[in-house]
Short mmCIF file of C-alpha atoms in Angstrom, two decimals:
data_model
loop_
_atom_site.label_atom_id
_atom_site.label_comp_id
_atom_site.label_asym_id
_atom_site.label_seq_id
_atom_site.Cartn_x
_atom_site.Cartn_y
_atom_site.Cartn_z
CA UNK A 1 0.00 0.00 0.00
CA UNK A 2 1.36 3.40 -0.96
CA UNK A 3 1.50 6.10 1.69
CA UNK A 4 -1.05 8.18 -0.22
CA UNK A 5 -3.48 5.27 -0.14
CA UNK A 6 -2.88 4.82 3.57
CA UNK A 7 -3.68 8.50 4.13
CA UNK A 8 -6.85 8.05 2.09
CA UNK A 9 -7.76 5.07 4.20
CA UNK A 10 -7.11 6.78 7.53
CA UNK A 11 -8.98 9.96 6.65
CA UNK A 12 -11.95 8.33 4.91
CA UNK A 13 -14.92 8.20 7.24
CA UNK A 14 -12.80 9.59 10.08
CA UNK A 15 -15.57 11.08 12.20
CA UNK A 16 -15.40 13.29 15.23
CA UNK A 17 -13.26 11.96 18.05
CA UNK A 18 -14.35 11.59 21.66
CA UNK A 19 -12.18 14.19 23.36
CA UNK A 20 -12.89 12.84 26.84
CA UNK A 21 -11.74 9.31 26.19
CA UNK A 22 -9.18 9.48 28.97
CA UNK A 23 -11.61 10.70 31.60
CA UNK A 24 -14.15 8.11 30.52
CA UNK A 25 -11.63 5.28 30.70
CA UNK A 26 -10.36 6.16 34.15
CA UNK A 27 -13.91 6.92 35.24
CA UNK A 28 -14.77 3.32 34.46
CA UNK A 29 -11.55 1.80 35.82
CA UNK A 30 -11.49 3.49 39.23
CA UNK A 31 -14.84 2.25 40.60
CA UNK A 32 -13.96 -1.20 39.31
CA UNK A 33 -10.60 -1.09 41.07
CA UNK A 34 -12.14 0.18 44.31
CA UNK A 35 -14.92 -2.37 44.26
CA UNK A 36 -12.51 -5.21 43.48
CA UNK A 37 -10.17 -4.26 46.32
CA UNK A 38 -13.05 -3.81 48.78
CA UNK A 39 -14.68 -7.15 47.98
CA UNK A 40 -11.35 -8.93 48.13
CA UNK A 41 -10.51 -7.23 51.44
CA UNK A 42 -13.88 -8.17 52.97
CA UNK A 43 -13.65 -11.75 51.72
CA UNK A 44 -10.01 -12.49 52.54
CA UNK A 45 -9.23 -10.34 55.57
CA UNK A 46 -12.55 -9.01 56.84
CA UNK A 47 -13.47 -5.50 57.93
CA UNK A 48 -11.98 -4.66 61.33
CA UNK A 49 -14.66 -5.21 63.98
CA UNK A 50 -14.04 -1.88 65.74
CA UNK A 51 -14.42 0.15 62.55
CA UNK A 52 -17.31 2.24 63.88
CA UNK A 53 -15.34 3.21 66.97
CA UNK A 54 -12.07 3.87 65.18
CA UNK A 55 -13.86 5.99 62.58
CA UNK A 56 -14.35 8.54 65.38
CA UNK A 57 -10.60 9.10 65.62
CA UNK A 58 -8.59 11.57 63.61
CA UNK A 59 -5.80 9.03 63.17
CA UNK A 60 -8.06 6.72 61.16
CA UNK A 61 -8.91 9.51 58.74
CA UNK A 62 -5.26 10.49 58.53
CA UNK A 63 -4.54 6.94 57.41
CA UNK A 64 -7.24 7.09 54.72
CA UNK A 65 -6.01 10.56 53.73
CA UNK A 66 -2.49 9.23 53.26
CA UNK A 67 -3.64 6.54 50.83
CA UNK A 68 -6.12 8.87 49.15
CA UNK A 69 -3.50 11.55 48.46
CA UNK A 70 -1.18 8.97 46.96
CA UNK A 71 -4.05 7.66 44.83
CA UNK A 72 -4.76 11.21 43.63
CA UNK A 73 -1.12 11.84 42.78
CA UNK A 74 -0.90 8.50 40.99
CA UNK A 75 -4.08 9.28 39.05
CA UNK A 76 -2.65 12.61 37.88
CA UNK A 77 0.62 10.90 36.98
CA UNK A 78 -0.90 7.96 35.12
CA UNK A 79 -3.44 10.03 33.21
CA UNK A 80 -0.56 12.17 31.97
CA UNK A 81 1.83 9.32 31.26
CA UNK A 82 -0.91 7.53 29.30
CA UNK A 83 -0.58 10.23 26.61
CA UNK A 84 2.27 10.84 24.20
CA UNK A 85 4.70 13.52 25.23
CA UNK A 86 3.13 14.47 28.57
CA UNK A 87 5.31 14.65 31.65
CA UNK A 88 4.37 13.55 35.16
CA UNK A 89 3.93 17.22 36.15
CA UNK A 90 2.09 18.10 39.35
CA UNK A 91 1.55 14.39 40.05
CA UNK A 92 5.09 14.22 41.43
CA UNK A 93 4.40 16.86 44.10
CA UNK A 94 1.09 15.32 45.02
CA UNK A 95 2.89 12.04 45.56
CA UNK A 96 5.71 13.48 47.61
CA UNK A 97 3.40 15.40 49.96
CA UNK A 98 1.68 12.51 51.81
CA UNK A 99 4.93 10.57 52.06
CA UNK A 100 6.76 13.52 53.59
CA UNK A 101 3.86 14.21 55.97
CA UNK A 102 3.71 10.63 57.18
CA UNK A 103 7.47 10.40 57.56
CA UNK A 104 7.66 13.65 59.51
CA UNK A 105 4.68 12.72 61.69
CA UNK A 106 5.80 9.12 62.15
CA UNK A 107 9.38 10.18 62.83
CA UNK A 108 8.27 12.69 65.47
CA UNK A 109 6.13 10.07 67.20
CA UNK A 110 8.97 7.55 67.25
CA UNK A 111 11.42 10.16 68.50
CA UNK A 112 9.05 11.20 71.28
CA UNK A 113 8.24 7.63 72.33
CA UNK A 114 10.04 5.76 75.07
CA UNK A 115 12.82 3.57 73.60
CA UNK A 116 10.91 0.40 74.53
CA UNK A 117 7.84 1.49 72.54
CA UNK A 118 9.68 2.40 69.38
CA UNK A 119 9.80 -1.09 67.93
CA UNK A 120 6.02 -1.41 68.27
CA UNK A 121 5.49 1.92 66.49
CA UNK A 122 7.73 0.88 63.61
CA UNK A 123 6.79 -2.77 63.19
CA UNK A 124 3.33 -3.10 64.76
CA UNK A 125 2.04 -6.67 64.74
CA UNK A 126 1.59 -7.18 61.02
CA UNK A 127 4.70 -5.85 59.28
CA UNK A 128 5.49 -9.24 57.79
CA UNK A 129 2.22 -9.64 55.94
CA UNK A 130 1.19 -6.02 55.34
CA UNK A 131 3.03 -5.32 52.05
CA UNK A 132 1.90 -8.65 50.59
CA UNK A 133 -1.70 -8.08 51.64
CA UNK A 134 -1.65 -4.77 49.78
CA UNK A 135 -0.13 -6.56 46.79
CA UNK A 136 -2.99 -9.07 46.81
CA UNK A 137 -5.69 -6.41 47.08
CA UNK A 138 -4.08 -4.54 44.16
CA UNK A 139 -4.73 -7.33 41.67
CA UNK A 140 -8.21 -6.25 40.45
CA UNK A 141 -7.19 -2.59 40.21
CA UNK A 142 -3.97 -3.50 38.44
CA UNK A 143 -5.90 -5.06 35.57
CA UNK A 144 -8.55 -2.32 35.51
CA UNK A 145 -6.02 0.52 35.41
CA UNK A 146 -3.74 -1.20 32.90
CA UNK A 147 -6.74 -1.71 30.66
CA UNK A 148 -7.57 1.99 30.82
CA UNK A 149 -3.97 2.99 30.03
CA UNK A 150 -3.81 0.53 27.13
CA UNK A 151 -6.78 2.28 25.53
CA UNK A 152 -4.82 5.54 25.49
CA UNK A 153 -1.37 5.86 23.97
CA UNK A 154 1.50 5.74 26.47
CA UNK A 155 4.93 6.25 24.95
CA UNK A 156 6.97 5.80 28.14
CA UNK A 157 5.76 2.35 28.97
CA UNK A 158 7.86 1.73 32.07
CA UNK A 159 6.86 5.01 33.70
CA UNK A 160 3.21 4.58 32.71
CA UNK A 161 3.23 1.02 34.06
CA UNK A 162 4.77 2.16 37.34
CA UNK A 163 2.19 4.93 37.78
CA UNK A 164 -0.62 2.48 36.95
CA UNK A 165 0.72 0.05 39.55
CA UNK A 166 0.96 2.81 42.14
CA UNK A 167 -2.63 3.89 41.47
CA UNK A 168 -3.93 0.33 41.82
CA UNK A 169 -1.97 -0.19 45.05
CA UNK A 170 -3.06 3.13 46.59
CA UNK A 171 -6.67 2.13 45.99
CA UNK A 172 -5.88 -1.28 47.50
CA UNK A 173 -4.34 0.47 50.52
CA UNK A 174 -7.52 2.48 51.00
CA UNK A 175 -9.48 -0.77 51.12
CA UNK A 176 -6.88 -2.43 53.33
CA UNK A 177 -7.15 0.45 55.82
CA UNK A 178 -10.65 -0.78 56.64
CA UNK A 179 -9.14 -4.05 57.83
CA UNK A 180 -5.67 -3.21 59.09
CA UNK A 181 -5.43 -2.58 62.86
CA UNK A 182 -2.13 -0.68 62.67
CA UNK A 183 -2.53 2.92 63.80
CA UNK A 184 1.07 4.17 63.80
CA UNK A 185 1.98 6.64 61.03
CA UNK A 186 5.54 5.32 61.20
CA UNK A 187 4.16 1.88 60.33
CA UNK A 188 2.21 3.28 57.35
CA UNK A 189 5.23 5.21 56.14
CA UNK A 190 7.24 2.00 55.97
CA UNK A 191 5.02 -1.01 55.36
CA UNK A 192 2.08 0.50 53.49
CA UNK A 193 4.55 2.35 51.33
CA UNK A 194 6.56 -0.81 50.75
CA UNK A 195 3.42 -2.62 49.63
CA UNK A 196 2.63 0.19 47.20
CA UNK A 197 6.20 0.28 45.91
CA UNK A 198 6.06 -3.46 45.33
CA UNK A 199 3.10 -3.04 42.99
CA UNK A 200 4.71 0.05 41.43
CA UNK A 201 7.80 -2.03 40.63
CA UNK A 202 5.61 -4.76 39.19
CA UNK A 203 3.90 -2.16 37.00
CA UNK A 204 7.27 -0.86 35.78
CA UNK A 205 8.33 -4.43 35.04
CA UNK A 206 5.19 -5.36 33.11
CA UNK A 207 4.52 -1.97 31.50
CA UNK A 208 6.75 -2.44 28.45
CA UNK A 209 5.16 -5.83 27.80
CA UNK A 210 1.48 -5.09 28.52
CA UNK A 211 1.21 -1.54 27.20
CA UNK A 212 2.86 -1.78 23.76
CA UNK A 213 0.86 -0.52 20.83
CA UNK B 1 3.72 33.94 8.67
CA UNK B 2 2.05 30.97 10.25
CA UNK B 3 4.39 28.37 11.65
CA UNK B 4 4.11 24.70 10.76
CA UNK B 5 2.98 24.06 14.33
CA UNK B 6 0.05 26.47 14.07
CA UNK B 7 -0.94 25.32 10.61
CA UNK B 8 -0.79 21.61 11.39
CA UNK B 9 -2.48 22.04 14.74
CA UNK B 10 -5.40 23.94 13.21
CA UNK B 11 -5.90 21.19 10.64
CA UNK B 12 -5.55 18.41 13.20
CA UNK B 13 -8.02 19.98 15.63
CA UNK B 14 -10.54 20.41 12.80
CA UNK B 15 -9.99 16.77 11.96
CA UNK B 16 -10.71 15.76 15.55
CA UNK B 17 -13.99 17.63 15.30
CA UNK B 18 -14.96 15.49 12.32
CA UNK B 19 -13.62 17.43 9.32
CA UNK B 20 -12.25 14.58 7.19
CA UNK B 21 -10.86 16.88 4.50
CA UNK B 22 -8.85 18.89 7.02
CA UNK B 23 -7.65 15.64 8.57
CA UNK B 24 -6.53 14.40 5.16
CA UNK B 25 -4.57 17.59 4.54
CA UNK B 26 -3.03 17.25 7.98
CA UNK B 27 -1.89 13.68 7.32
CA UNK B 28 -0.55 14.74 3.94
CA UNK B 29 1.55 17.54 5.40
CA UNK B 30 2.61 15.47 8.37
CA UNK B 31 3.83 12.78 5.97
CA UNK B 32 6.17 15.23 4.30
CA UNK B 33 7.53 16.41 7.61
CA UNK B 34 7.99 12.86 8.83
CA UNK B 35 9.81 11.88 5.66
CA UNK B 36 12.23 14.76 6.05
CA UNK B 37 12.67 14.06 9.74
CA UNK B 38 13.34 10.35 9.25
CA UNK B 39 15.69 10.83 6.29
CA UNK B 40 17.81 13.05 8.50
CA UNK B 41 17.49 10.70 11.48
CA UNK B 42 18.34 7.45 9.75
CA UNK B 43 20.25 8.49 6.64
CA UNK B 44 21.90 5.09 6.37
CA UNK B 45 18.57 3.26 6.46
CA UNK B 46 16.76 5.09 3.68
CA UNK B 47 14.92 1.97 2.61
CA UNK B 48 13.12 1.85 5.93
CA UNK B 49 11.94 5.44 5.85
CA UNK B 50 8.67 4.93 4.01
CA UNK B 51 7.72 1.95 6.19
CA UNK B 52 8.31 4.03 9.28
CA UNK B 53 6.37 6.97 7.85
CA UNK B 54 3.38 4.68 7.37
CA UNK B 55 3.78 3.16 10.78
CA UNK B 56 3.92 6.55 12.48
CA UNK B 57 0.90 7.79 10.50
CA UNK B 58 -1.09 4.79 11.68
CA UNK B 59 0.09 5.37 15.25
CA UNK B 60 -0.85 9.06 15.13
CA UNK B 61 -4.27 8.06 13.86
CA UNK B 62 -4.75 5.44 16.56
CA UNK B 63 -3.64 7.82 19.29
CA UNK B 64 -5.44 10.95 18.09
CA UNK B 65 -8.06 10.76 20.86
CA UNK B 66 -5.27 11.38 23.40
CA UNK B 67 -4.27 14.80 22.09
CA UNK B 68 -5.10 17.79 24.28
CA UNK B 69 -5.41 21.22 22.69
CA UNK B 70 -3.38 22.80 25.47
CA UNK B 71 -0.23 20.89 24.44
CA UNK B 72 2.01 21.72 21.50
CA UNK B 73 1.20 19.33 18.66
CA UNK B 74 4.90 19.04 17.83
CA UNK B 75 5.70 17.51 21.21
CA UNK B 76 2.78 15.08 20.95
CA UNK B 77 3.65 13.91 17.44
CA UNK B 78 7.31 13.75 18.28
CA UNK B 79 6.66 11.50 21.28
CA UNK B 80 4.80 9.10 18.99
CA UNK B 81 7.44 9.25 16.24
CA UNK B 82 10.17 8.70 18.78
CA UNK B 83 8.29 5.82 20.35
CA UNK B 84 7.89 4.06 17.01
CA UNK B 85 11.47 4.83 16.02
CA UNK B 86 12.77 3.37 19.28
CA UNK B 87 10.71 0.27 18.65
CA UNK B 88 12.16 0.07 15.17
CA UNK B 89 15.71 0.34 16.50
CA UNK B 90 14.98 -2.29 19.11
CA UNK B 91 13.72 -4.54 16.37
CA UNK B 92 16.92 -4.08 14.43
CA UNK B 93 19.00 -4.28 17.58
CA UNK B 94 21.47 -1.89 16.06
CA UNK B 95 23.88 -0.62 18.62
CA UNK B 96 25.00 2.40 16.66
CA UNK B 97 21.43 3.34 15.87
CA UNK B 98 20.56 3.37 19.58
CA UNK B 99 23.26 5.94 20.11
CA UNK B 100 21.55 8.29 17.74
CA UNK B 101 20.22 11.13 19.89
CA UNK B 102 16.44 11.38 19.68
CA UNK B 103 15.93 14.20 22.10
CA UNK B 104 15.57 17.36 20.05
CA UNK B 105 12.16 17.62 18.46
CA UNK B 106 12.56 21.14 17.14
CA UNK B 107 13.48 19.84 13.75
CA UNK B 108 10.46 17.56 13.29
CA UNK B 109 8.50 20.28 11.51
CA UNK B 110 11.60 21.83 9.94
CA UNK B 111 12.33 20.71 6.41
CA UNK B 112 9.65 18.66 4.70
CA UNK B 113 10.56 16.03 2.14
CA UNK B 114 8.12 15.54 -0.68
CA UNK B 115 9.54 12.62 -2.47
CA UNK B 116 8.03 9.30 -1.43
CA UNK B 117 10.03 6.12 -1.68
CA UNK B 118 8.42 2.73 -1.92
CA UNK B 119 7.34 1.07 1.27
CA UNK B 120 8.81 -2.38 1.66
CA UNK B 121 6.03 -3.70 3.80
CA UNK B 122 2.53 -3.78 2.35
CA UNK B 123 -0.06 -2.66 4.87
CA UNK B 124 -2.76 -3.76 2.42
CA UNK B 125 -1.51 -7.33 2.71
CA UNK B 126 -1.36 -7.17 6.51
CA UNK B 127 -4.95 -6.01 6.46
CA UNK B 128 -6.01 -9.27 4.85
CA UNK B 129 -4.87 -11.17 7.93
CA UNK B 130 -7.23 -9.40 10.30
CA UNK B 131 -10.34 -11.27 11.46
CA UNK B 132 -13.49 -10.56 9.42
CA UNK B 133 -15.20 -8.45 12.06
CA UNK B 134 -12.27 -6.01 11.81
CA UNK B 135 -11.29 -6.49 8.18
CA UNK B 136 -14.74 -6.01 6.66
CA UNK B 137 -15.52 -2.74 8.49
CA UNK B 138 -12.13 -1.34 7.42
CA UNK B 139 -12.62 -2.56 3.86
CA UNK B 140 -16.06 -1.01 3.45
CA UNK B 141 -15.77 2.13 5.56
CA UNK B 142 -12.12 3.08 5.11
CA UNK B 143 -11.28 1.74 1.65
CA UNK B 144 -14.58 1.80 -0.24
CA UNK B 145 -15.89 4.87 1.56
CA UNK B 146 -19.27 3.42 2.51
CA UNK B 147 -21.08 4.84 5.51
CA UNK B 148 -21.22 3.01 8.82
CA UNK B 149 -24.94 2.32 8.28
CA UNK B 150 -24.36 0.88 4.81
CA UNK B 151 -21.53 -1.28 6.10
CA UNK B 152 -23.70 -2.53 8.94
CA UNK B 153 -26.39 -3.53 6.48
CA UNK B 154 -23.90 -5.19 4.15
CA UNK B 155 -22.08 -7.20 6.82
CA UNK B 156 -24.94 -7.89 9.22
CA UNK B 157 -22.92 -6.31 12.03
CA UNK B 158 -24.47 -3.66 14.24
CA UNK B 159 -23.40 -0.06 13.63
CA UNK B 160 -21.46 0.08 16.86
CA UNK B 161 -19.75 -3.21 15.97
CA UNK B 162 -18.68 -1.63 12.67
CA UNK B 163 -17.18 1.38 14.47
CA UNK B 164 -15.47 -0.81 17.04
CA UNK B 165 -14.23 -3.09 14.26
CA UNK B 166 -12.57 -0.21 12.42
CA UNK B 167 -11.00 1.10 15.61
CA UNK B 168 -9.72 -2.26 16.88
CA UNK B 169 -8.69 -3.32 13.39
CA UNK B 170 -6.41 -0.32 12.93
CA UNK B 171 -4.90 -0.93 16.36
CA UNK B 172 -4.39 -4.62 15.53
CA UNK B 173 -2.75 -3.53 12.29
CA UNK B 174 -0.20 -1.46 14.22
CA UNK B 175 0.66 -4.48 16.38
CA UNK B 176 0.99 -6.67 13.31
CA UNK B 177 3.44 -4.23 11.75
CA UNK B 178 5.70 -4.59 14.78
CA UNK B 179 5.25 -8.34 14.71
CA UNK B 180 3.55 -8.29 18.12
CA UNK B 181 0.39 -10.04 17.06
#
């Protein structure tokens, strides 16, 4: 086929284009990811029994806020990286903010605590399983978000895959917060973050393979 | 004087709104820019230029729903061209080619090149390998110029299946070109 014929083919019957394709795709993927993580959390781990009581505390909402801010930053990052030529932009700052806040807050708490209590603040009771639980809860969102990104046109596949993984894992962390009994910001800043980074790394690893077009 | 960026962007945006003639003119002009760009980029691989031009045109078409008016069109097109060029280099696994700097996109819209060479790969032939529900919509709508409604009637597919078939078919075509499907 000559290039002129290809141009004819591409332009013939080329109607108006949906300019909100990105918003529509993520709009469909996010509820799916959230629902998947929630159902999986309820089925595998169970909602924490004292949820109603703990929901009265500021600390609980700080924990949700931490995951939510990371999810927001990841959403900004992935919706930009899913398009040719766009840079991560403000997503980077949005991502750094909750991490810095939790590290500063967690660090202050650990510094102020008696030496004997520090280990509990850092490791809690569930540090061994926490990152892997977040990994498990990320699975539905991972597929949903990757599907959305595939429908756009990422040109930096590793970065787009990493951001997609981070978004899925931040949503998973939100769901996991409804189960997880750990209430130390220092714990979140280490083990929640590690769980999210695990999925981010997986996204970076699989991005070039799953997102090619 | 209008710059190439302004001119091409105006045509492209009209095309996105459904103006097929403007879109055709855009693809035509883009082709000349791409040819010039690639001939300067890979002067030792002249035989591959026309194949890459076609591949990038198809990629631009498949990705056009991701363009945002607030961005420079040059940067958007360049990211796609660069992506396909990198893929091409990877395919050839040419060490010296990978060292070719791809960073500056200022020259993408610089000097157009009007003279087409022959493509080595025939996209028309690749088209024949697509499944019917993609091949037939492309054949009728994109090659014969029938309307979506006429194609639906002719093939027994629903109108939305015809639209989806064209869209998925052109994406599948791009994967086939790279040998990924």
